[in-house]
Every structure is written in structure tokens, then in C-alpha cells.
Short mmCIF file of C-alpha atoms and ligand atoms in Angstrom, two decimals:
data_model
loop_
_atom_site.label_atom_id
_atom_site.label_comp_id
_atom_site.label_asym_id
_atom_site.label_seq_id
_atom_site.Cartn_x
_atom_site.Cartn_y
_atom_site.Cartn_z
CA MET A 1 83.68 154.77 152.94
CA THR A 2 82.08 153.32 156.01
CA GLN A 3 82.54 149.62 156.89
CA GLU A 4 78.82 148.95 156.23
CA GLU A 5 79.23 150.43 152.56
CA LEU A 6 82.44 148.42 152.07
CA PHE A 7 80.58 145.16 153.13
CA LYS A 8 77.70 146.06 150.66
CA ASN A 9 80.42 146.50 147.85
CA LEU A 10 82.04 143.42 148.61
CA ILE A 11 78.88 141.39 148.49
CA ALA A 12 77.97 143.03 145.17
CA HIS A 13 81.55 142.17 144.04
CA THR A 14 81.25 138.59 144.96
CA LYS A 15 78.21 138.21 142.98
CA GLU A 16 79.21 140.11 139.77
CA TYR A 17 82.36 138.01 139.59
CA GLY A 18 81.00 134.59 140.36
CA PHE A 19 82.01 133.98 143.80
CA ILE A 20 78.72 133.87 145.84
CA PHE A 21 75.02 133.89 144.54
CA PRO A 22 71.91 133.90 146.73
CA SER A 23 70.51 130.49 146.42
CA SER A 24 67.37 130.04 144.42
CA GLU A 25 67.68 133.63 143.28
CA LEU A 26 65.32 132.88 140.33
CA TYR A 27 62.70 132.23 142.91
CA ASP A 28 63.56 135.39 145.04
CA GLY A 29 65.92 133.48 147.30
CA LEU A 30 65.95 131.45 150.30
CA GLY A 31 66.91 133.03 153.54
CA ALA A 32 70.45 132.44 154.57
CA VAL A 33 71.39 129.90 151.88
CA TYR A 34 74.04 130.63 149.36
CA ASP A 35 75.50 129.17 146.34
CA TYR A 36 79.15 129.22 145.32
CA GLY A 37 79.81 130.27 141.74
CA GLN A 38 82.50 129.35 139.44
CA MET A 39 85.19 131.54 141.38
CA GLY A 40 83.75 130.82 144.89
CA SER A 41 83.93 127.05 144.67
CA GLU A 42 87.55 127.27 143.50
CA LEU A 43 88.44 129.45 146.41
CA LYS A 44 86.48 127.34 148.74
CA ALA A 45 88.10 124.13 147.46
CA ASN A 46 91.51 125.70 148.03
CA ILE A 47 90.80 126.62 151.49
CA LYS A 48 89.61 123.16 152.39
CA LYS A 49 92.58 121.67 150.79
CA TYR A 50 94.95 123.94 152.82
CA TRP A 51 93.15 122.85 155.91
CA TRP A 52 93.07 119.34 155.09
CA ASP A 53 96.87 119.17 154.11
CA SER A 54 97.71 121.00 157.26
CA MET A 55 95.93 118.41 159.38
CA VAL A 56 96.24 115.12 157.58
CA LYS A 57 99.46 115.57 155.60
CA LEU A 58 101.54 117.49 157.99
CA ASN A 59 100.73 115.55 161.11
CA GLU A 60 101.39 111.69 160.82
CA ASN A 61 99.22 110.95 163.80
CA ILE A 62 95.97 112.67 162.14
CA VAL A 63 93.75 110.80 159.80
CA GLY A 64 90.75 112.20 157.76
CA ILE A 65 87.31 110.75 157.43
CA ASP A 66 84.17 111.52 155.49
CA SER A 67 81.08 110.47 157.54
CA CYS A 68 77.33 110.79 156.61
CA ILE A 69 75.01 113.53 157.26
CA PHE A 70 72.26 111.19 158.36
CA MET A 71 73.15 109.38 161.69
CA HIS A 72 71.07 107.28 164.14
CA PRO A 73 68.71 109.71 166.06
CA LYS A 74 70.08 108.33 169.28
CA ILE A 75 73.36 110.02 168.58
CA TRP A 76 71.87 113.45 168.92
CA LYS A 77 70.31 112.23 172.29
CA ALA A 78 73.59 111.43 173.58
CA SER A 79 75.44 114.53 172.32
CA GLY A 80 72.97 116.64 173.98
CA HIS A 81 71.61 118.33 170.88
CA VAL A 82 68.05 116.92 171.08
CA ASP A 83 67.54 118.71 174.70
CA ALA A 84 69.84 121.43 174.61
CA PHE A 85 70.66 122.77 171.12
CA ASN A 86 68.33 125.73 171.51
CA ASP A 87 68.31 129.44 170.98
CA PRO A 88 66.06 131.75 173.03
CA LEU A 89 63.59 133.34 170.60
CA ILE A 90 61.23 136.24 170.61
CA ASP A 91 58.69 137.68 168.30
CA ASN A 92 57.52 141.10 167.78
CA LYS A 93 53.56 141.00 167.55
CA ASP A 94 53.33 144.11 165.17
CA SER A 95 56.11 143.36 162.69
CA LYS A 96 55.65 139.40 163.07
CA LYS A 97 59.37 139.26 163.01
CA ARG A 98 61.24 136.70 165.17
CA TYR A 99 64.61 137.57 166.70
CA ARG A 100 67.02 135.73 168.95
CA ALA A 101 66.50 137.14 172.63
CA ASP A 102 70.25 137.31 173.35
CA VAL A 103 71.03 138.78 170.07
CA LEU A 104 68.83 141.76 170.79
CA LEU A 105 70.64 142.27 174.04
CA GLU A 106 74.06 141.82 172.50
CA ASP A 107 73.12 144.50 169.88
CA TYR A 108 71.97 146.92 172.62
CA ILE A 109 75.32 146.24 174.39
CA ALA A 110 77.12 147.03 171.30
CA LYS A 111 75.35 150.21 170.93
CA ILE A 112 76.31 151.41 174.39
CA GLU A 113 79.88 150.34 173.54
CA ALA A 114 79.82 152.51 170.37
CA LYS A 115 78.80 155.42 172.48
CA ILE A 116 81.70 154.85 174.66
CA GLU A 117 84.08 154.78 171.92
CA LYS A 118 82.60 158.06 170.68
CA GLU A 119 83.17 159.60 173.90
CA VAL A 120 86.71 158.52 173.89
CA ALA A 121 87.25 159.84 170.40
CA LYS A 122 85.85 163.18 171.41
CA GLY A 123 88.19 163.24 174.44
CA GLN A 124 91.10 162.34 172.01
CA LYS A 125 90.12 165.18 169.86
CA ARG A 126 89.75 167.74 172.72
CA PHE A 127 93.08 166.99 174.44
CA GLY A 128 95.30 165.97 171.47
CA GLU A 129 98.68 164.94 172.41
CA ALA A 130 98.34 165.15 176.03
CA PHE A 131 95.31 162.63 175.97
CA ASP A 132 95.67 159.97 178.54
CA GLU A 133 93.26 157.09 177.10
CA ALA A 134 93.42 154.93 180.18
CA GLN A 135 92.80 157.80 182.63
CA PHE A 136 89.96 159.29 180.62
CA ARG A 137 88.26 155.61 180.56
CA ALA A 138 88.67 155.35 184.19
CA THR A 139 87.44 158.71 185.09
CA ASN A 140 85.13 160.56 182.68
CA PRO A 141 81.72 160.39 184.29
CA ASN A 142 79.91 159.65 180.73
CA VAL A 143 82.13 156.75 179.97
CA LEU A 144 81.68 155.36 183.55
CA ARG A 145 77.90 155.58 183.61
CA GLU A 146 77.62 153.95 180.06
CA LYS A 147 80.08 151.16 181.05
CA ALA A 148 78.11 150.23 184.05
CA LYS A 149 74.96 150.13 182.13
CA ALA A 150 76.72 147.82 179.62
CA ASP A 151 78.17 145.68 182.56
CA GLU A 152 74.75 145.50 184.28
CA VAL A 153 72.88 144.35 181.22
CA ARG A 154 75.68 141.50 180.36
CA ALA A 155 75.69 140.27 183.87
CA ARG A 156 71.90 140.00 183.99
CA MET A 157 71.92 138.45 180.51
CA SER A 158 74.43 135.76 181.45
CA LYS A 159 72.65 134.95 184.57
CA ALA A 160 69.15 134.44 182.82
CA LEU A 161 70.74 132.28 179.99
CA ASN A 162 72.77 130.25 182.53
CA ASP A 163 69.67 129.71 184.59
CA ASN A 164 67.44 129.11 181.57
CA ASP A 165 65.16 131.74 182.85
CA LEU A 166 63.30 132.99 179.98
CA VAL A 167 60.94 135.15 181.92
CA ALA A 168 64.03 137.17 183.29
CA LEU A 169 65.34 137.49 179.84
CA ARG A 170 62.25 139.02 178.35
CA GLN A 171 62.01 141.27 181.45
CA LEU A 172 65.63 142.61 180.66
CA ILE A 173 64.58 143.23 177.06
CA ILE A 174 61.53 145.17 178.41
CA ASP A 175 63.70 147.15 181.01
CA CYS A 176 66.34 147.93 178.23
CA GLU A 177 63.29 149.41 176.39
CA ILE A 178 64.49 147.73 173.23
CA VAL A 179 62.28 148.24 170.31
CA ASP A 180 61.63 146.12 167.08
CA PRO A 181 63.95 147.71 164.43
CA ILE A 182 61.11 147.23 161.89
CA SER A 183 57.97 148.16 163.72
CA GLY A 184 59.48 150.38 166.19
CA THR A 185 57.16 148.97 168.91
CA ARG A 186 58.03 147.11 172.31
CA ASN A 187 55.10 144.66 171.86
CA TRP A 188 57.02 141.40 172.58
CA THR A 189 55.85 137.96 172.93
CA ASP A 190 57.14 135.67 175.71
CA VAL A 191 60.80 134.13 175.14
CA ARG A 192 60.66 130.50 174.01
CA GLN A 193 63.44 127.99 173.26
CA PHE A 194 63.88 126.89 169.68
CA ASN A 195 65.71 123.80 168.66
CA LEU A 196 68.03 124.41 165.74
CA MET A 197 68.11 120.85 164.22
CA PHE A 198 66.20 120.28 161.14
CA SER A 199 64.39 116.99 161.05
CA THR A 200 63.11 114.96 158.42
CA GLN A 201 61.73 111.29 158.16
CA LEU A 202 63.47 107.84 157.36
CA GLY A 203 61.95 105.84 154.76
CA ASN A 204 58.26 105.15 155.06
CA THR A 205 57.96 105.39 158.88
CA SER A 206 55.94 108.43 159.99
CA ASP A 207 56.26 108.14 163.72
CA GLU A 208 58.78 109.52 166.27
CA THR A 209 61.27 106.50 165.72
CA GLY A 210 61.74 107.39 161.91
CA THR A 211 62.93 110.97 162.87
CA LEU A 212 66.14 111.73 161.43
CA TYR A 213 68.15 114.91 161.83
CA LEU A 214 70.34 116.80 159.58
CA ARG A 215 73.56 116.99 161.50
CA PRO A 216 74.11 120.16 162.99
CA GLU A 217 77.80 119.54 163.35
CA THR A 218 80.44 117.30 161.90
CA ALA A 219 81.94 116.37 165.07
CA GLN A 220 79.46 113.49 166.11
CA GLY A 221 80.47 111.60 162.95
CA ILE A 222 84.08 111.49 164.43
CA PHE A 223 83.14 110.32 167.97
CA VAL A 224 80.92 107.49 166.90
CA ASN A 225 83.72 106.22 164.60
CA PHE A 226 86.47 106.59 167.17
CA LEU A 227 86.87 102.88 167.85
CA ASN A 228 86.66 102.05 164.16
CA VAL A 229 89.38 104.44 163.10
CA GLN A 230 91.67 103.67 166.03
CA LYS A 231 91.49 99.92 165.43
CA SER A 232 91.61 99.84 161.82
CA GLY A 233 94.37 102.40 161.60
CA ARG A 234 96.34 101.04 164.68
CA MET A 235 96.32 104.59 165.88
CA LYS A 236 98.30 105.48 169.15
CA ILE A 237 97.25 108.37 171.50
CA PRO A 238 97.49 110.97 171.07
CA PHE A 239 96.06 111.05 167.61
CA GLY A 240 93.65 113.06 165.74
CA ILE A 241 90.50 112.60 163.36
CA ALA A 242 89.54 115.28 160.90
CA GLN A 243 86.70 115.73 158.72
CA ILE A 244 85.16 118.44 156.33
CA GLY A 245 81.41 118.43 155.75
CA LYS A 246 78.11 119.91 155.56
CA ALA A 247 76.18 120.91 158.73
CA PHE A 248 72.74 122.35 159.06
CA ARG A 249 71.25 124.71 161.47
CA ASN A 250 67.77 126.28 161.57
CA GLU A 251 69.19 129.86 162.55
CA ILE A 252 66.62 132.21 163.66
CA VAL A 253 68.78 135.28 162.95
CA ALA A 254 70.04 134.66 159.55
CA ARG A 255 71.92 137.72 158.19
CA GLN A 256 75.54 138.99 157.67
CA PHE A 257 75.77 137.18 154.36
CA ILE A 258 77.64 133.87 154.50
CA PHE A 259 78.71 134.44 158.21
CA ARG A 260 75.40 132.83 159.55
CA MET A 261 73.99 130.33 157.08
CA ARG A 262 71.46 127.51 157.51
CA GLU A 263 73.47 125.12 155.43
CA PHE A 264 76.99 125.65 155.70
CA GLU A 265 80.37 123.55 156.06
CA GLN A 266 82.74 122.70 158.92
CA MET A 267 86.20 121.68 159.25
CA GLU A 268 86.60 119.80 162.47
CA MET A 269 89.40 117.85 163.96
CA GLN A 270 89.25 116.02 167.28
CA PHE A 271 92.43 115.29 168.83
CA PHE A 272 92.23 112.19 171.56
CA VAL A 273 94.79 112.60 174.40
CA ARG A 274 95.66 111.05 177.85
CA PRO A 275 93.43 112.16 180.60
CA GLY A 276 95.32 114.91 182.49
CA GLU A 277 97.38 115.91 179.33
CA GLU A 278 94.47 117.94 177.66
CA LEU A 279 95.36 121.51 178.87
CA LYS A 280 98.89 120.89 177.32
CA TRP A 281 97.48 119.96 173.98
CA PHE A 282 94.63 122.51 174.35
CA GLU A 283 97.58 125.41 174.36
CA HIS A 284 99.18 123.44 171.50
CA TRP A 285 96.33 123.73 169.08
CA LYS A 286 95.41 127.04 170.26
CA GLU A 287 98.79 128.31 169.16
CA LYS A 288 98.85 125.92 165.84
CA ARG A 289 95.50 127.05 164.65
CA LEU A 290 96.33 130.82 164.88
CA LYS A 291 99.45 130.10 162.95
CA TRP A 292 97.28 128.48 160.23
CA HIS A 293 95.16 131.63 159.96
CA LEU A 294 98.17 133.97 160.13
CA ALA A 295 99.95 132.43 157.14
CA ILE A 296 96.90 133.50 154.99
CA GLY A 297 98.37 136.87 155.26
CA LEU A 298 95.43 138.94 156.28
CA GLY A 299 97.21 140.73 159.14
CA ARG A 300 97.80 139.85 162.92
CA GLU A 301 95.84 142.79 163.96
CA ASN A 302 92.78 141.17 162.46
CA TYR A 303 92.73 138.12 164.80
CA ARG A 304 92.38 137.70 168.42
CA TYR A 305 91.56 134.99 170.92
CA HIS A 306 88.41 135.33 172.98
CA ASP A 307 88.68 133.05 175.87
CA HIS A 308 85.50 131.75 177.26
CA GLU A 309 84.99 132.78 180.96
CA LYS A 310 81.75 130.85 181.16
CA LEU A 311 82.48 126.95 180.11
CA ALA A 312 79.75 124.54 178.81
CA HIS A 313 79.45 121.86 181.60
CA TYR A 314 81.77 119.29 179.60
CA ALA A 315 84.50 121.66 178.65
CA ASN A 316 87.52 122.50 180.90
CA ALA A 317 88.90 125.13 178.59
CA ALA A 318 87.61 127.02 175.59
CA THR A 319 88.74 129.86 173.09
CA ASP A 320 87.49 131.31 169.85
CA ILE A 321 89.54 132.65 167.11
CA GLU A 322 87.88 135.73 166.23
CA PHE A 323 88.45 137.78 162.88
CA ASN A 324 87.62 141.24 162.26
CA PHE A 325 85.04 140.91 159.62
CA PRO A 326 83.46 143.94 158.10
CA PHE A 327 80.87 144.18 161.01
CA GLY A 328 83.30 143.66 163.76
CA PHE A 329 85.24 140.90 165.57
CA LYS A 330 83.23 137.71 165.44
CA GLU A 331 84.01 134.07 165.97
CA LEU A 332 85.82 132.24 163.06
CA GLU A 333 86.82 129.14 164.75
CA GLY A 334 86.39 127.45 168.08
CA ILE A 335 88.89 125.44 170.11
CA HIS A 336 87.48 123.43 172.92
CA SER A 337 88.80 120.93 175.60
CA ARG A 338 85.75 118.74 175.71
CA THR A 339 87.27 116.26 178.35
CA ASP A 340 85.91 112.71 177.87
CA PHE A 341 82.25 113.90 177.61
CA ASP A 342 81.45 112.63 174.09
CA LEU A 343 82.94 109.34 174.09
CA ARG A 344 81.51 108.72 177.61
CA ARG A 345 78.01 109.84 176.39
CA HIS A 346 78.11 107.40 173.42
CA GLN A 347 79.36 104.57 175.71
CA GLU A 348 76.32 105.26 177.83
CA PHE A 349 73.73 105.50 175.10
CA SER A 350 75.03 102.76 172.89
CA GLY A 351 76.08 100.42 175.60
CA LYS A 352 79.19 99.54 173.88
CA LYS A 353 82.55 99.93 175.50
CA ILE A 354 84.43 103.04 174.07
CA GLN A 355 88.04 102.77 175.64
CA TYR A 356 91.53 102.76 174.59
CA PHE A 357 94.37 100.55 175.85
CA ASP A 358 97.48 102.44 176.50
CA PRO A 359 100.43 99.93 176.20
CA GLU A 360 102.83 102.49 177.84
CA GLN A 361 100.55 102.81 180.88
CA ASN A 362 99.36 99.25 180.71
CA ALA A 363 95.84 100.58 181.46
CA SER A 364 92.58 101.41 179.68
CA TYR A 365 90.78 104.72 179.70
CA THR A 366 88.36 106.93 177.92
CA PRO A 367 90.43 109.52 176.03
CA TYR A 368 90.03 113.11 176.60
CA ASP A 369 89.47 115.37 173.40
CA ILE A 370 90.54 118.75 172.21
CA GLU A 371 88.36 119.95 169.22
CA THR A 372 89.17 122.52 166.60
CA SER A 373 86.08 123.55 164.79
CA ILE A 374 86.19 125.95 162.02
CA GLY A 375 83.47 127.06 159.41
CA VAL A 376 84.48 126.78 155.82
CA ASP A 377 82.06 129.61 154.73
CA ARG A 378 83.18 131.86 157.50
CA THR A 379 86.84 131.63 156.33
CA VAL A 380 85.73 132.23 152.77
CA LEU A 381 84.30 135.45 154.07
CA ALA A 382 87.33 136.46 156.18
CA VAL A 383 89.42 135.73 153.17
CA LEU A 384 87.28 137.57 150.63
CA SER A 385 86.91 140.73 153.10
CA GLY A 386 90.71 140.55 153.96
CA ALA A 387 91.70 140.40 150.26
CA TYR A 388 89.06 143.08 148.94
CA CYS A 389 90.94 146.48 147.80
CA GLN A 390 89.83 149.37 146.10
CA GLU A 391 92.94 151.34 144.80
CA LYS A 392 93.51 154.52 143.00
CA LEU A 393 96.18 154.23 140.32
CA ASP A 394 98.74 156.68 139.16
CA ASN A 395 96.85 157.34 136.16
CA GLY A 396 93.72 158.30 137.94
CA GLU A 397 91.82 155.16 137.37
CA GLU A 398 90.59 153.09 139.90
CA ARG A 399 90.75 149.23 140.30
CA VAL A 400 89.17 146.58 142.64
CA VAL A 401 91.69 143.77 143.26
CA MET A 402 91.30 140.55 145.39
CA LYS A 403 94.65 140.34 147.03
CA PHE A 404 94.32 136.57 147.82
CA HIS A 405 97.12 134.50 148.97
CA PRO A 406 98.27 133.05 145.52
CA ALA A 407 97.94 129.34 146.88
CA LEU A 408 94.14 130.28 147.63
CA ALA A 409 93.56 132.25 144.50
CA PRO A 410 90.79 130.79 142.18
CA VAL A 411 92.67 131.13 139.04
CA LYS A 412 96.56 131.00 139.11
CA VAL A 413 97.28 132.37 135.54
CA ALA A 414 95.64 134.12 132.96
CA VAL A 415 97.14 133.75 129.35
CA LEU A 416 96.48 136.77 126.93
CA PRO A 417 97.45 137.33 123.68
CA LEU A 418 98.13 141.17 123.23
CA VAL A 419 95.90 141.26 120.27
CA LYS A 420 93.77 138.81 118.38
CA LYS A 421 96.14 137.78 115.68
CA ASP A 422 96.45 133.93 114.55
CA GLU A 423 100.37 134.10 115.24
CA LEU A 424 99.81 135.44 118.77
CA THR A 425 96.86 133.31 119.86
CA ALA A 426 98.70 130.14 118.39
CA VAL A 427 101.57 130.85 120.99
CA ALA A 428 99.34 131.58 123.70
CA GLN A 429 97.13 128.57 123.31
CA LYS A 430 100.32 126.70 123.43
CA ILE A 431 101.35 128.21 126.72
CA MET A 432 97.83 127.55 128.01
CA ASP A 433 97.86 124.03 127.10
CA GLU A 434 101.19 123.60 129.18
CA LEU A 435 99.99 125.64 132.16
CA LYS A 436 96.78 124.13 132.51
CA LEU A 437 98.06 120.69 133.31
CA ASP A 438 99.32 122.21 136.48
CA PHE A 439 97.22 125.24 137.38
CA ASN A 440 93.87 126.61 136.94
CA CYS A 441 94.10 129.20 134.22
CA GLN A 442 92.05 131.46 132.14
CA TYR A 443 92.49 132.10 128.47
CA GLU A 444 91.19 135.72 127.41
CA GLU A 445 91.67 137.36 123.93
CA LYS A 446 88.62 139.77 123.91
CA ASP A 447 88.97 143.51 124.85
CA THR A 448 92.04 145.80 125.43
CA ILE A 449 94.92 144.37 127.66
CA GLY A 450 94.06 147.02 130.24
CA ARG A 451 90.56 145.69 130.64
CA ARG A 452 91.65 142.19 130.71
CA TYR A 453 94.20 143.07 133.57
CA ARG A 454 91.23 144.78 135.47
CA ARG A 455 89.04 141.85 135.28
CA GLN A 456 91.87 139.38 136.37
CA ASP A 457 92.55 141.75 139.35
CA ALA A 458 88.84 141.58 140.13
CA ILE A 459 89.00 137.85 140.54
CA GLY A 460 92.48 138.04 142.30
CA THR A 461 94.60 136.09 139.51
CA PRO A 462 98.05 136.35 140.78
CA PHE A 463 99.60 136.31 137.33
CA CYS A 464 98.86 137.49 133.83
CA VAL A 465 101.02 136.35 130.89
CA THR A 466 100.89 138.58 128.02
CA VAL A 467 102.03 137.13 124.45
CA ASP A 468 103.20 139.95 122.12
CA PHE A 469 105.07 140.22 118.83
CA ASP A 470 108.40 140.10 120.35
CA SER A 471 107.44 136.74 121.92
CA LEU A 472 107.52 135.32 118.44
CA THR A 473 111.20 135.95 118.02
CA ASP A 474 112.67 136.14 121.62
CA GLY A 475 110.53 133.20 123.15
CA LYS A 476 109.59 135.45 126.08
CA VAL A 477 106.47 136.86 127.57
CA THR A 478 105.49 139.63 129.70
CA LEU A 479 104.53 138.45 133.22
CA ARG A 480 102.36 140.85 135.18
CA GLU A 481 102.22 140.52 138.98
CA ARG A 482 98.74 141.51 140.63
CA ASP A 483 99.78 143.31 143.54
CA THR A 484 102.45 145.52 142.38
CA MET A 485 101.41 145.43 138.73
CA SER A 486 105.04 144.98 137.90
CA GLN A 487 105.86 143.61 134.53
CA GLU A 488 109.05 141.50 133.54
CA ARG A 489 110.04 139.59 130.31
CA VAL A 490 110.39 135.87 131.13
CA SER A 491 111.28 132.97 128.90
CA ILE A 492 108.26 130.85 128.24
CA GLU A 493 110.08 127.85 129.31
CA GLN A 494 110.60 129.16 132.69
CA LEU A 495 106.72 130.09 133.28
CA PRO A 496 105.73 126.80 135.12
CA SER A 497 108.43 126.91 137.65
CA ILE A 498 108.08 130.72 138.21
CA VAL A 499 104.20 130.25 138.82
CA GLU A 500 104.72 127.14 140.86
CA LYS A 501 107.08 128.73 143.39
CA LYS A 502 104.33 131.60 144.12
CA VAL A 503 101.21 129.56 143.95
CA SER A 504 102.05 126.25 145.62
CA MET A 505 100.19 125.12 148.72
CA LYS A 506 103.61 124.56 150.21
CA ARG A 507 103.96 128.44 150.56
CA LEU A 508 101.20 128.23 153.23
CA LEU A 509 101.99 125.02 154.76
CA GLU A 510 105.60 125.66 155.50
CA GLN A 511 104.69 128.55 157.59
CA ILE A 512 102.58 126.70 160.03
P1 LIG B 601 78.06 131.31 166.74
O1 LIG B 601 78.09 131.52 168.28
O2 LIG B 601 78.56 132.26 165.81
O3 LIG B 601 76.55 130.79 166.41
P2 LIG B 601 78.84 128.63 167.40
O4 LIG B 601 79.65 128.93 168.68
O5 LIG B 601 77.25 128.04 167.48
O6 LIG B 601 78.83 130.02 166.58
P3 LIG B 601 80.10 126.19 166.86
O7 LIG B 601 79.06 125.34 167.18
O8 LIG B 601 81.41 126.32 167.75
O9 LIG B 601 79.59 127.76 166.61
O10 LIG B 601 80.65 125.84 165.44
C1 LIG B 601 82.07 125.73 164.89
C2 LIG B 601 82.25 126.83 163.82
O11 LIG B 601 81.45 126.55 162.81
C3 LIG B 601 82.07 128.21 164.26
O12 LIG B 601 83.24 128.64 164.63
C4 LIG B 601 81.77 128.84 162.74
O13 LIG B 601 82.94 128.96 162.02
C5 LIG B 601 80.91 127.68 162.24
N1 LIG B 601 79.62 127.94 162.19
C6 LIG B 601 78.79 127.64 163.10
N2 LIG B 601 77.39 128.17 162.81
C7 LIG B 601 77.62 128.48 161.41
C8 LIG B 601 76.53 129.07 160.64
N3 LIG B 601 75.33 129.15 161.02
N4 LIG B 601 76.82 129.43 159.45
C9 LIG B 601 78.26 129.49 159.00
N5 LIG B 601 79.25 128.95 159.92
C10 LIG B 601 78.84 128.53 161.10
#
């Protein structure tokens, strides 16, 4: 099965089992907006709890806030979003479709790179054991020609983007002979800058002064509350402020399912430090954040750092944690050393002093900031795609199983009477009533036990508890484990503690 087919199957699976639905589906959907169903919202809530606890519970010097989506419009001037939160867009005059110019070029480069990999695979096949990949890449004329082409396009694209030279960007698209995937033509408009912020009006004012923006990131809500939190919480540097909340971006290229949405959620933490100590803390958070991801258990090989060579003017270090999504390695989280840029800008634009008095240094300064910024929805997608398994069983049947970390699984236990008989259902209901005080559980009595197991596998329930006739006399039930499908008899009394041991959020937090 190709990665593309796998991705299609995953999307269908998430809809069929109540994880994710296209928003407004009844009205044919709304581009790049998705709703979370009964399973998806549990999974998402568990991911958010894991992040929140890892920040706010595990670190005495990190506190959480919940600021509003609407903020004073000047905030977005100060942050640079009004003037510079743009994507370069280009339209095809025949298909009337709109694209991000840089994405068209990146896709073009990706195609060249795929050609190179094909060439390397061919070499591998031809030379077998004796194949020296490094030497092949360094000497094969086809590889070298394609690599030079990709490097040149990348260099021209970076220069055009950095210089904000939209004419050069368009020329590059023309020179690469990029065609519109729909119309197949090269009939392109000029490239224009497009601001990604959604705007709306405050109250009954209809002029410029009443323009409000839906926040495109949660970070600014933290910066503008820096003094409030520091003073009311008597926080001492270094300290952090964490927040989870919605953000909105009018993305031009909206595809790849919940990877790029127009309404999404972020989990951001700003960590304020002494000037001069920021790079030490940047390294600290870079390492910590990767550990957080690895604890989820999707495999080290599926994560990598992507250090930024070109930095935004206010940053002095930046890296992305990329995940191997079904469509390749892409950004999941950004870690940025943002210097004192944001606090300084808000000081400038608000006219209010934003400084910290450091008792140890007996001096005041504007703190430096390390940001960790991760998308909730991208994490949901990473977890869904990492957990999705199609397995062939010994009896020839197939099962789809979501191998979620038990602490993240939407449902922890399914309670199943073997058959629908009063004496069994009474015991099963009693077990259910006990377990549901601690865990999200499902009770099911319809269908054969095998079919019920399959349904629980499909939503990733770590444990199934089956009540049979022996249970009535020995006080024991069969506990089936999702991944191994192993079954053991355990006493009903022990159930809560057995389940708790596996599904507790502690299992994740202790690994960070
Ligand atoms: P990209 O380059 O993929 O557009 P970005 O660099 O603009 O992402 P940031 O501004 O650094 O992203 O936002 C921080 C995090 O928020 C990202 O790492 C990602 O997980 C998430 N995120 C950003 N934009 C979206 C979106 N449109 N849909 C879902 N998640 C998003």
C-alpha cells in the first residue's frame, strides 16, 4: 500500500469511527475546517492534558493562562502581523485556482528530490551489496545534475522571499515551467502578498478603528499579560507562561486534512529568561520537547529536528520538530529564541514600561524569551497516523487497530458481557458503574464478542473486560489487551488498579 492510500484509509477510518468530520458536511463542507467527533474530542482532550500537565504541573516555575481570542488591534501592529503576516499567492487564470507561490516551488523541488531518490534506489538494485551510497550520490551524473537544479531553485526562491521580490518569485515559477495541476497551463497572474489574518468588526463601529482580528497565534495573549502574571504570581526569572487556545489563519493552501486548518488550536509556552542566558534555555527546551514527543511512543525514527538557517529578524535561534506524516516530514512544533522582541515592541506600542527587576542582579531589564509552539491538531494527526495499523491475524482475518498510548486512548476500557443474559449483564453493569468513576468506558452487549473486540480495536481501546458464566462463581473476568490480544483471567476487584497502572497520565509524564 502506498503512503497516499494509507493516508486515504486513515481519513476514512477517522470519519467512520467518530474521530474527525469535515465541518458543515451537511452543506458540503467548509474548506480546511474540521469538527472533532466523540472519539476525536476525547483524544484531543487527552493530548491537551498531557501537554498542560507536562508544563504547568511538572514545572513549579510555569503557570497557565487563558486569554481571549479578541485583543486590542494595536497588539497585531506591535507583533508585526498586520504588516508582515503574509503569504505570496498566485492565481492560475484558466483554472481560477489560487496557490502559494512558495509552495508551488517547494513541490517542484520535492519532485526533483524524488527523482534523485529513484536514481539512488536504481543504483542500489544494480550494485547490490557493493553499493556505496555516499559515493554514488557524489559522482553519479544524473544525481549531480538534478541536485544542482534543486539547489539553484531553492537558492533563488530564498533570495526572492527574503528580498520580498514578488516579480523574481513569479519569474522563477515561469523558468521552472511549473504548470497548474488542474488546468495544466502556465497562465499565471502576478504574485501578490496576502495577509493571513481574519478580521471582523467590534460593536457597531464600521470604520478602521473598529477592526478586530481573530488571533493568528496564542502567543501575544501571553506577552501582553506578562506583567499581570509576573506581579500577581510573584514570578521570578526564569519562569514560563503556558496557554492552550484557538488560532485562526486564512491559509491559501488548505489541504492535508487537519495538518493545515483555518481554525486550529495551539499549545504555546513562553519562557522568560535573563538576557544572555537564552541559548542555554533554548537547548534545554529543544531537548525537553523532543522527550515529550518520544514518550508518546511513535518511534524516534519518525521525529527530526530542522534547525533554521535563515532566522526571522527577531530570533537568534530556531528549530522545528518535524514528524514523519503520511505525506513526509513536516513541522509539528516550533522552538524559537525570540530575544526581547515581543516585550520590547509591546512596551513601545503601549507606552507602558515592561521590565523585570532582578533582585539577584539588583537591576531591571526586558527579559528574553524562548517559545515552544505546537499545534494540537497536528499532534492529533501525528498520533492518529502513528497509531493506525492494519494487521493480518493468524486466522486470516484482518483488523484495523489504533495503537494509541493507553494514556491518550479515547476509551480506556470496554465492558462486555459474553452474551446478553440478565445474570451476565447485571455483573457487567456493576463493573461498568465502578470503572466509569475513574475511566472513560464503553459498555457493549450487541454482536459476537469477536466483532465487539474489532470495534474496540478500531477506536484503540487498550482493555476489554469480558464477563462470562464462570465470572458468576469465581469473581473473575477475562481481560484482553489490545496490541497483543492476550487474554488473562483477573479478579473483578483488581480491575481498577490494573487499568490505572497502564492508562495513567503518569506513564507519560514520568518519561519527560
Ligand atoms: P507552517 O510553516 O506549516 O505554516 P508555521 O511555521 O506558520 O507553520 P507557527 O506559526 O510556528 O507555524 O505555528 C506554531 C505551530 O502551530 C506549528 O508548528 C503547527 O503545529 C501549528 N500550526 C500553524 N499553522 C497551522 C494550521 N494552519 N493548521 C494547524 N496547525 C497549525
